[in-house]
């Protein structure tokens, strides 16, 4: 028997192992086949998730224009100096080696100086993690120092920011210096070598050519992370640049329209997560433009006329309801809020109370401008006619209470037109009491004074009060008394409206309708033809209408309370108002003027409200708010002479 | 046989040994060797350029009297034109000084001009440089702007004892701040890698979206003072088209440079009289 016989194939023990190996081989082949042919998609997906990273680049926002095509909000370049950390890896390693060597030497010396009995081996082990971060910070700071030398700035980057960037945004460039001005940008372009790790990154920031003009209406944006819903749920890790989202004003209301289309880059990364090669790119696209109804010339006129005063001014196109100008003071320069709001700027604006849009976000007693509603209510109710007269002796007795008129010694006998002209309180005390609060309240509601206007400005106040018996019972818990009616009839008491509402009221009266739907979007001619304001005819007879309008025109006449609004060649109908108001715990006056022009073919409605800021100073509708309205009307004539009834620009 | 084979690979071994040695040599020594090499080469380049000048001289000597008289007239005409322009410039400078004193404005930063002859051109796809026949002997600083009659030439990147090396505006390693003529907003200009004997080109980035360029109405790209190196208004090139860049808002486009850039004979180096001191206000 030879030695080979021992290894014969038919040896059962060999066969046993043969079958085992055979089975293992088949299992392996089947497994391989399964993975390569059947389950390959799953592994491809895992590989994709491990090796691919997505970068989201938000598109720039669309521009905002006024009705004549003037740019109100645009995008300006925002320059920053950045580094891609991938480019610094060699430097990080080199710096880390140096730091480690120095640290070990330091620890060794410390170890040697320690008494032998207290020595521990752990003393010789540096904190590698900390040293790694220090090395990274040192390298990054060297680049920042280089930028500082060129630009003359004094910037640095905190360790916290560096760590956060490494952990959360490794693929994105690390901003070293942000918001460089054009001069610094140009110097860096020329003086930083092309092959340097420093890159000059250009992004966009919102830019407002007119600064404070219409600041509250236009609104501002804030930098936020994109909506998580935008990120595809395909498992690829996504890095996102911050996007701009409208925080207030039109920027907020039209955010979807203005937002740009996000661009995408997909990168293949190495095992450490640094970028290797770009696999896919989709360029971001700018958002759509918005054309507003604002006329920047009228807006500037309103802003200038309001000046340092606290208040609001609104100008509406009577037919379309388009807002031609809407100003609120105190205001702020929107450019100070871009690209971000510095803390001290926020505090300063807050301190001045300038964040509030007084045209729509605060409500005030309308004062005597409300007498127009009282007049309409009385005439429709039948308790008042154009010939109704009252003898004003300067006061009105109601029980044991005395209600005073604005004229100390009275206006004498006044009819409807004269009472509007002179703003006689006694006439309206008597008429208000005659018709009662139910009629008065219903009329105010018919003009929409208890509802938001629905303008495209967010946060329109809902604190609008048209008082009624039920309202007082619910809100104050006491019964309605005749004195409340007398106060309401002259626009005082519990009544609260916004300047924009009063602008819609006066525009509605000019059109002989009860509602005006204001809008900040510029309407096309076809859209203007189709505008539905949603109201109804006021319902006055021609005689009643004429008496009302006569009174309003006399307000701006020689002896009227609004005589300062007079403009040669332009027939203006209006109403002044001076209301009592409590602000910041002190009683002040509110000055109002509402009006429209030209009387023969109404085109523009104006409402101006000026808050009294000095308790010792008197604010009158005619002398304080009137001139503001006059400036707006003068600018209207300048810009639209034909609509104002003039043959050419004055 | 084995010896023969060894002989064959000896040069490769020597090259390998040299490369290894070069790799381990400290950077300071490398830098010293490179500068020394440039300095060593420079006399040869300078001598060659003088020979070229001599050759040009003798070539002109061979012209006929009629040609020389005509050339002399041309020179006289050009001279009178330049004299007129020089006088006008002087008047304008006086006027500027007068206005500056009236308005109490700081005086503009001025330059000293050093005209130098080009003695070598080093043009390829990766870098585009020229060497001029003036260096430290004329106090030419690194970073100085270099111009010619057609506008910007480039920037001094290396200064030797008698020569200076200039990075041409068409080099991909050259970048500067610029703006479009009549528009103050800064944009980035950078040279573009050239292929073969093509016309010199560059690229402009970060152009505002409202700029429109076309072959019918090309935009002129000019230098800006913002960067601190070049005086404002020097011609860089023309931009025939702009297209949206990767930001979705700023535009990018190709800049056609002056074709004479690649055949320059003389250039002027602008040496700032008051170099920018970033730690203090500019004079």
Coordinates of N, CA and C in Angstrom, one line a residue, chain A residues 2 9 31 79 148 155 163 197 199 288 339 475 540 567:
Chain A
X2 N 0.7 2.0 -1.0 CA 1.6 3.2 -1.1 C 0.9 4.3 -0.3
X9 N -9.7 9.5 -3.5 CA -10.9 10.4 -3.5 C -12.1 9.8 -2.9
X31 N -24.3 34.0 -2.4 CA -24.3 35.3 -1.7 C -23.8 36.4 -2.6
X79 N -19.8 90.8 0.2 CA -18.5 90.1 0.0 C -18.0 89.5 1.3
X148 N -6.6 90.7 7.7 CA -6.6 91.9 8.5 C -5.5 92.9 8.0
X155 N -10.3 91.3 12.7 CA -11.3 90.2 12.9 C -10.6 89.0 13.5
X163 N -15.4 74.9 15.5 CA -15.9 73.5 15.8 C -17.3 73.3 15.2
X197 N -5.4 79.8 -0.3 CA -6.6 79.1 0.2 C -7.8 80.1 0.4
X199 N -10.5 82.4 -0.4 CA -11.4 82.7 -1.6 C -12.3 83.9 -1.3
X288 N -39.1 85.8 -8.3 CA -39.8 86.7 -9.2 C -39.8 88.2 -8.6
X339 N -26.9 93.0 6.1 CA -27.4 91.6 6.0 C -28.0 91.1 7.3
X475 N -67.0 93.8 27.1 CA -65.6 94.1 27.3 C -65.4 94.9 28.6
X540 N -77.2 107.7 -0.1 CA -77.7 109.1 0.2 C -78.4 109.6 -1.0
X567 N -55.0 124.3 -2.1 CA -54.0 124.3 -3.2 C -54.7 125.0 -4.3

